[in-house]
């Protein structure tokens, strides 16, 4: 089992950071009622951990007995939608955007089903304590707008028997009516110090000796993503133990690979070079690295290498082509256009500077 | 009911052989039952039907190809009758339209004594109207897919059901060839469309088939790639061992001419030689179209008695050729179109240089700077990429992808590339807008126009002419690969019944696949690469996914798998295209070994 999963805190009290929020959640749960909740925050900040801890607080340890099932939904015209659903006796969790453009029907179907069966099931097992079922929806911001509207209606209709916990990274993509019907909680990414504390705690539990400097290095390389930090720690341990302070922090391959692309970009600016870079981009894309992440990483790495006057232009064009990429298909077109533009700018700049 | 009808039509043993008009009439009646559009008199028979070859000797096709198919047919039948699996039981015959694929199969089936069961696309038959249903005279509505399923089941498994009521299907016949002609192959693979289900049906039925199956795919010679893609959709990537692919080339001009001469002789038609040549030329290897043209040309032309003076050729023949060449438009093919657009700047530069040469001396002394500044903006030759694209009848999206894949090697300056790339990105955005609302086609012309103009007008400093090959865009392969790999990864790591997983299922099951790909799997790769037999117990499928996802510079490129037997990679994709003549001896060896 990966350390990320092994050392995941189970209860609200065991959470390592955002203590006031945990207390708030605890109070909310102990009051006996749970409002619809929307948790948002960057990836690796601990949204899911908090949700599970909260559910455990409500329903006791039985929420951890999970079943994973592949459900098939019949549609009106006879075709099927397959969806992975994780559930316990008390809650049910799925990712509506997996259903693609048909997410609306799936969301409505599941909620209706849970809402109609929920009270009977729970009412018989434990009385009074919490007679509602919880539905956890992931990646709500990737749901289509019709599905979100449908969700809004369903939310109102079945408040009596079920509660929704929504989870997303960017609440601006969630329609306002849903946001207004939920308690919106922001789970901020942990600071470097908090990550360091978690890392050293995990290292202690594993019986390892983690030098603070290395901990800090890992925290910095993980971009305030706790999941990534823990995975990196584990990778570092496999790579070299006992730890040393100067130890090289292992980066995922794709980051190193993008580093290579950036070096290519800076070293030579010709159409031929662009072709070479393009084949690298294709490799990245075909390894399922999302195009927007590629773009972002390239821009970030370029920024640190560029002189001040170029940075402005770089960001300007990056913004334009990022926007295009979201609006258009075929991301390679837009990434490449951005890189070509950058090459052109950078070349002009370096020619001008040499001229002086 | 409809099944029976189909059987009726499938019993039609293809050709109305010459000299037996009564039989032909009877068959035509049968045909007319199925589709009312069939001609009712012999006079108006299309020549393509009337002169369908009766024997393999008269086929307008290369003898070798015929022999290959014949050999396969025999082998497949033998192996199926004996219950031996090795010979591929499915043949995929691809080729341009009118090259005689279906005809060859019909003829061969007849000669070898196969009963031919042909899937005929059912008539566009709507749901019965209310009135009809009330009167009870509407036949039961059956969806196309259901009909197809019934057809596949009955034709591939059971023999007795499919009865030939014609005398030529003797009761002793135990051989059958199932022919699926012009199966519509869907372009989307979302498991939703009826075509997709049709393919699923076929894929499922194939392993238990008792008779050889032939699937005919019509595709131009330049679209070999699309044939493969269609194939993959049709039979699934894993069915490679079970099928064989043969490609039929367009009919050679000489053979075409021979066939046309033969028909002319039969019809007592005397066309000037030039006319025939013109027809052959414009048909570009399409026998059917050539015959149509011939018939069209002959309509209303007086049928002279057997003799006509030949020596009146000359000018009149040529005039006749011009008059009667029922031309098909010949579309320049894809690569030429793209090349033409991309090479235009270089061509223009060349022309300009040549034009400037005589005046160069004079001008150089007067105002060299201004000349230099003005020259690049001179787009005065009216080259219109729109015209080129339109005349090639290509899909704009395809043109765009090709242009994008190939343009940088024609450029010399990065600034120009940046401009062109920006315009191409515009075009891609438009393309997307179009695909979101395909009922508004007015955006499409802009796509081609912007794309074409971008690579021409922005290229002010064309690369020196060198041999640069136009290659196929990788975009589509990459897109497909991404989908496949993501599905594989999700299936391998998040399978509901996955046994012991190193990663807690519930955690990543719902993280969404992008987090799995970006955060968890790369680290898992590192862990496993350092410590191959460690505590992270991975199944082989998972290991394979990790290996596949490794970058070319990464250490875990060759991840050891647990058990070497299970590690055998799936049969390489190359097997799809192995030539038919090699496949059969190899399989024959296998038969001997298994004995």
Coordinates of C-alpha atoms in Angstrom, one line a residue, chain A:
Chain A
X1 CA 0.0 0.0 0.0
X2 CA 1.3 3.4 -0.8
X3 CA 2.1 5.7 2.1
X4 CA -0.4 8.2 0.9
X5 CA -3.1 5.7 1.6
X6 CA -1.5 4.1 4.6
X7 CA -1.1 7.2 6.6
X8 CA -4.2 9.0 5.6
X9 CA -5.9 10.4 8.8
X10 CA -9.2 8.7 9.5
X11 CA -10.9 11.1 11.9
X12 CA -11.6 14.8 12.0
X13 CA -9.3 15.0 15.0
X14 CA -6.5 13.3 13.3
X15 CA -6.3 15.9 10.5
X16 CA -2.9 17.6 10.4
X17 CA -3.7 21.1 9.3
X18 CA -6.7 23.5 9.0
X19 CA -7.5 22.7 12.6
X20 CA -10.3 25.4 12.9
X21 CA -12.0 24.1 9.9
X22 CA -11.9 20.6 11.3
X23 CA -13.5 21.8 14.5
X24 CA -16.2 23.6 12.6
X25 CA -17.0 20.5 10.7
X26 CA -17.1 18.5 13.9
X27 CA -19.5 21.0 15.4
X28 CA -21.6 20.8 12.3
X29 CA -21.8 17.1 12.4
X30 CA -22.5 16.8 16.1
X31 CA -25.4 19.2 15.7
X32 CA -27.1 16.3 13.9
X33 CA -27.7 17.9 10.6
X34 CA -25.5 18.2 7.6
X35 CA -26.2 20.8 5.0
X36 CA -25.3 20.2 1.4
X37 CA -21.6 20.9 1.2
X38 CA -19.3 22.1 -1.5
X39 CA -15.6 21.6 -0.8
X40 CA -13.2 23.2 -3.1
X41 CA -9.5 23.6 -3.2
X42 CA -6.5 22.6 -5.3
X43 CA -5.6 19.0 -5.9
X44 CA -3.8 17.3 -3.0
X45 CA -5.1 19.6 -0.4
X46 CA -7.1 17.0 1.5
X47 CA -10.6 17.5 0.3
X48 CA -11.4 13.8 0.0
X49 CA -9.7 13.0 3.3
X50 CA -11.9 15.5 5.0
X51 CA -15.0 14.2 3.5
X52 CA -14.2 10.6 4.6
X53 CA -13.3 11.8 8.1
X54 CA -16.6 13.7 8.2
X55 CA -18.6 10.7 7.1
X56 CA -16.9 8.6 9.7
X57 CA -17.8 11.1 12.2
X58 CA -21.4 10.8 11.2
X59 CA -21.9 7.2 10.6
X60 CA -19.0 5.5 12.4
X61 CA -16.3 3.2 11.1
X62 CA -18.8 1.3 8.9
X63 CA -18.4 3.9 6.1
X64 CA -14.9 2.5 5.5
X65 CA -16.3 -0.8 4.3
X66 CA -16.4 0.2 0.7
X67 CA -17.7 -1.6 -2.3
X68 CA -16.5 -0.6 -5.7
X69 CA -19.0 -1.5 -8.4
X70 CA -19.4 -1.0 -12.0
X71 CA -23.0 0.2 -12.6
X72 CA -24.8 0.2 -15.8
X73 CA -27.5 2.6 -16.4
X74 CA -30.2 2.0 -19.0
X75 CA -31.2 4.9 -21.0
X76 CA -34.5 5.5 -22.6
X77 CA -33.3 4.6 -26.0
X78 CA -31.8 1.3 -24.8
X79 CA -28.1 2.2 -24.7
X80 CA -26.1 1.8 -21.6
X81 CA -23.8 4.1 -19.6
X82 CA -21.2 2.5 -17.4
X83 CA -20.1 4.2 -14.3
X84 CA -17.8 3.3 -11.4
X85 CA -19.5 3.8 -8.0
X86 CA -17.9 3.5 -4.6
X87 CA -20.4 3.0 -1.9
X88 CA -20.8 2.0 1.7
X89 CA -24.0 1.4 3.6
X90 CA -24.2 5.0 4.3
X91 CA -22.9 6.8 1.4
X92 CA -22.3 6.6 -2.2
X93 CA -19.6 8.3 -4.3
X94 CA -19.1 8.7 -8.0
X95 CA -17.7 11.0 -10.6
X96 CA -20.5 12.3 -12.7
X97 CA -18.2 13.6 -15.4
X98 CA -17.3 10.0 -16.2
X99 CA -20.6 9.7 -17.9
X100 CA -19.5 12.3 -20.4
X101 CA -22.3 14.2 -22.1
X102 CA -25.0 12.0 -20.5
X103 CA -24.1 13.0 -17.0
X104 CA -27.4 14.6 -16.5
X105 CA -29.5 11.5 -16.7
X106 CA -27.0 9.6 -14.5
X107 CA -27.0 12.2 -11.8
X108 CA -30.8 12.4 -11.7
X109 CA -31.1 8.6 -11.8
X110 CA -28.7 7.9 -8.9
X111 CA -30.0 10.6 -6.7
X112 CA -33.5 9.6 -7.2
X113 CA -32.7 6.0 -6.5
X114 CA -30.8 6.8 -3.3
X115 CA -33.3 9.2 -2.1
X116 CA -36.2 6.8 -2.5
X117 CA -34.4 3.9 -0.9
X118 CA -32.4 5.7 1.7
X119 CA -34.7 6.3 4.7
X120 CA -36.0 2.7 4.7
X121 CA -32.5 1.3 4.8
X122 CA -31.1 3.5 7.4
X123 CA -34.2 3.8 9.5
X124 CA -34.2 0.2 10.2
X125 CA -30.6 -0.2 11.2
X126 CA -30.0 2.8 13.6
X127 CA -32.8 5.0 14.7
X128 CA -32.8 8.7 14.7
X129 CA -29.2 9.3 14.7
X130 CA -28.7 10.3 11.1
X131 CA -31.4 9.2 8.8
X132 CA -30.0 10.4 5.6
X133 CA -27.7 9.0 3.1
X134 CA -24.8 11.0 1.7
X135 CA -23.9 11.3 -1.9
X136 CA -20.4 12.4 -2.8
X137 CA -19.9 13.9 -6.2
X138 CA -16.4 14.4 -7.5
X139 CA -15.2 16.9 -10.1
X140 CA -18.4 18.8 -10.1
X141 CA -16.9 21.5 -12.2
X142 CA -16.5 19.2 -15.1
X143 CA -20.2 18.4 -15.2
X144 CA -22.1 19.9 -18.1
X145 CA -24.3 22.8 -17.4
X146 CA -27.6 21.0 -18.0
X147 CA -26.4 18.4 -15.5
X148 CA -25.7 21.0 -13.0
X149 CA -29.1 22.5 -13.4
X150 CA -30.6 19.1 -13.1
X151 CA -28.6 18.6 -9.9
X152 CA -29.9 21.8 -8.5
X153 CA -33.5 20.7 -9.0
X154 CA -32.8 17.3 -7.5
X155 CA -31.0 18.8 -4.6
X156 CA -34.1 20.7 -3.6
X157 CA -36.5 17.9 -4.1
X158 CA -34.8 15.2 -2.0
X159 CA -33.3 17.2 0.9
X160 CA -35.4 15.1 3.3
X161 CA -33.6 11.9 2.6
X162 CA -30.2 12.6 1.3
X163 CA -27.3 15.1 1.5
X164 CA -24.9 16.0 -1.2
X165 CA -21.2 16.6 -0.7
X166 CA -19.7 18.1 -3.8
X167 CA -16.1 18.3 -4.5
X168 CA -14.3 20.4 -7.0
X169 CA -11.1 22.3 -7.6
X170 CA -12.5 25.4 -9.1
X171 CA -15.9 26.6 -7.8
X172 CA -16.2 29.2 -10.5
X173 CA -17.2 26.5 -12.9
X174 CA -20.1 25.5 -10.7
X175 CA -23.2 27.4 -11.4
X176 CA -24.3 30.0 -8.8
X177 CA -27.6 28.3 -7.8
X178 CA -25.7 25.3 -6.6
X179 CA -23.1 27.3 -4.8
X180 CA -25.9 29.2 -3.0
X181 CA -27.5 25.9 -1.9
X182 CA -24.3 24.6 -0.4
X183 CA -22.1 25.4 2.5
X184 CA -19.0 26.3 0.6
X185 CA -15.8 25.3 2.3
X186 CA -12.4 26.2 0.9
X187 CA -9.7 23.7 1.6
X188 CA -6.5 25.6 1.0
X189 CA -3.4 23.8 -0.1
X190 CA -1.1 23.2 2.9
X191 CA 1.9 25.5 3.3
X192 CA 5.4 24.2 3.0
X193 CA 5.8 24.1 6.8
X194 CA 2.6 22.0 7.1
X195 CA 3.8 19.6 4.5
X196 CA 7.1 19.3 6.2
X197 CA 5.4 18.5 9.4
X198 CA 3.3 15.8 7.8
X199 CA 6.3 14.4 6.0
X200 CA 8.3 14.1 9.2
X201 CA 5.4 12.6 11.0
X202 CA 5.0 9.9 8.3
X203 CA 8.7 9.3 8.3
X204 CA 8.6 8.8 12.0
X205 CA 5.8 6.3 11.7
X206 CA 7.8 4.4 9.0
X207 CA 10.8 4.5 11.3
X208 CA 12.8 6.7 9.0
X209 CA 15.0 9.6 9.7
X210 CA 14.1 12.5 7.5
X211 CA 16.5 15.5 7.6
X212 CA 14.4 18.7 7.8
X213 CA 16.2 20.2 4.7
X214 CA 15.3 17.3 2.6
X215 CA 11.7 17.6 3.8
X216 CA 11.6 21.2 2.8
X217 CA 13.1 20.3 -0.6
X218 CA 10.4 17.7 -1.2
X219 CA 7.7 20.1 0.0
X220 CA 8.9 22.8 -2.4
X221 CA 9.1 20.4 -5.4
X222 CA 5.6 19.2 -4.7
X223 CA 4.0 22.5 -5.3
X224 CA 2.0 22.4 -2.1
X225 CA 0.3 19.2 -3.1
X226 CA 0.4 16.8 -0.2
X227 CA -0.3 13.8 -2.2
X228 CA 2.5 14.4 -4.5
X229 CA 4.8 15.2 -1.6
X230 CA 4.1 11.9 0.1
X231 CA 4.6 10.0 -3.2
X232 CA 7.8 11.8 -3.7
X233 CA 9.0 11.0 -0.2
X234 CA 8.3 7.3 -0.9
X235 CA 10.2 7.5 -4.2
X236 CA 13.1 9.2 -2.5
X237 CA 13.2 6.5 0.1
X238 CA 13.4 3.8 -2.6
X239 CA 16.0 5.8 -4.4
X240 CA 18.3 6.3 -1.5
X241 CA 18.1 5.5 2.2
X242 CA 19.4 6.7 4.7
X243 CA 18.5 10.1 3.5
X244 CA 21.1 12.8 3.1
X245 CA 20.4 16.5 3.1
X246 CA 21.8 17.0 -0.4
X247 CA 19.7 14.2 -1.8
X248 CA 18.3 14.8 -5.2
X249 CA 14.5 15.0 -5.1
X250 CA 13.0 12.7 -7.7
X251 CA 10.7 14.4 -10.1
X252 CA 8.1 12.6 -12.2
X253 CA 9.4 11.7 -15.6
X254 CA 7.1 14.0 -17.5
X255 CA 8.4 17.0 -15.6
X256 CA 12.0 16.1 -16.6
X257 CA 10.8 15.5 -20.1
X258 CA 9.2 19.0 -20.3
X259 CA 12.5 20.3 -18.9
X260 CA 14.1 18.9 -22.0
X261 CA 11.6 20.6 -24.2
X262 CA 12.3 23.9 -22.5
X263 CA 16.0 23.5 -23.0
X264 CA 15.4 22.8 -26.7
X265 CA 13.3 26.0 -26.9
X266 CA 16.0 28.2 -25.4
X267 CA 18.9 26.7 -27.3
X268 CA 17.8 27.1 -30.8
X269 CA 14.9 28.9 -32.6
X270 CA 14.3 27.5 -36.1
X271 CA 11.5 25.7 -37.8
X272 CA 13.5 22.6 -37.7
X273 CA 13.8 22.8 -33.9
X274 CA 10.0 23.3 -33.8
X275 CA 9.5 20.0 -35.6
X276 CA 11.8 18.3 -33.1
X277 CA 9.9 19.8 -30.2
X278 CA 6.7 18.8 -31.7
X279 CA 7.6 15.1 -31.7
X280 CA 8.4 15.5 -28.0
X281 CA 5.0 17.1 -27.4
X282 CA 3.4 14.2 -29.1
X283 CA 5.1 11.9 -26.8
X284 CA 3.9 13.8 -23.8
X285 CA 0.4 13.9 -25.0
X286 CA 0.3 10.3 -25.9
X287 CA 1.4 9.5 -22.3
X288 CA -1.8 11.0 -21.2
X289 CA -0.4 14.2 -19.8
X290 CA -3.1 16.8 -20.1
X291 CA -2.3 19.6 -22.6
X292 CA -3.1 22.4 -20.2
X293 CA -0.6 20.9 -17.7
X294 CA 2.0 20.7 -20.4
X295 CA 1.4 24.3 -21.3
X296 CA 1.5 25.5 -17.7
X297 CA 4.7 23.6 -16.9
X298 CA 6.5 24.9 -20.0
X299 CA 5.5 28.5 -19.2
X300 CA 6.5 28.2 -15.6
X301 CA 9.9 26.7 -16.5
X302 CA 10.4 29.3 -19.2
X303 CA 9.6 32.2 -17.0
X304 CA 12.5 31.4 -14.6
X305 CA 14.9 31.3 -17.5
X306 CA 13.8 34.4 -19.4
X307 CA 15.0 38.0 -19.0
X308 CA 12.5 40.5 -17.8
X309 CA 11.4 42.0 -21.1
X310 CA 10.5 38.7 -22.6
X311 CA 8.5 37.5 -19.6
X312 CA 5.7 39.9 -20.3
X313 CA 5.3 38.9 -23.9
X314 CA 5.6 35.2 -22.9
X315 CA 2.8 35.5 -20.5
X316 CA 0.7 37.4 -22.9
X317 CA 0.9 34.8 -25.6
X318 CA 0.6 32.0 -23.1
X319 CA -2.7 33.4 -22.0
X320 CA -4.0 33.8 -25.5
X321 CA -3.1 30.3 -26.6
X322 CA -4.3 28.7 -23.3
X323 CA -7.6 30.3 -24.0
X324 CA -7.6 29.1 -27.5
X325 CA -6.8 25.6 -26.3
X326 CA -9.8 25.6 -24.0
X327 CA -12.0 26.8 -26.7
X328 CA -10.7 24.7 -29.6
X329 CA -9.9 21.2 -30.4
X330 CA -6.5 19.7 -31.2
X331 CA -4.3 21.1 -28.4
X332 CA -1.1 20.5 -30.3
X333 CA -2.1 23.3 -32.7
X334 CA -2.3 25.8 -30.0
X335 CA 0.7 24.7 -27.9
X336 CA 2.8 24.7 -31.1
X337 CA 1.6 28.1 -32.1
X338 CA 2.5 29.4 -28.6
X339 CA 6.0 27.9 -28.8
X340 CA 6.6 29.3 -32.3
X341 CA 5.5 32.7 -31.1
X342 CA 7.8 32.4 -28.2
X343 CA 10.7 31.4 -30.3
X344 CA 10.1 34.4 -32.6
X345 CA 10.0 36.8 -29.6
X346 CA 13.0 35.3 -28.0
X347 CA 15.0 35.4 -31.2
X348 CA 14.1 39.0 -31.8
X349 CA 15.2 39.8 -28.3
X350 CA 18.5 38.1 -28.4
X351 CA 19.3 39.5 -31.8
X352 CA 18.6 43.0 -30.5
X353 CA 20.7 42.4 -27.4
X354 CA 23.6 41.2 -29.4
X355 CA 23.4 44.1 -31.6
X356 CA 24.1 46.5 -28.7

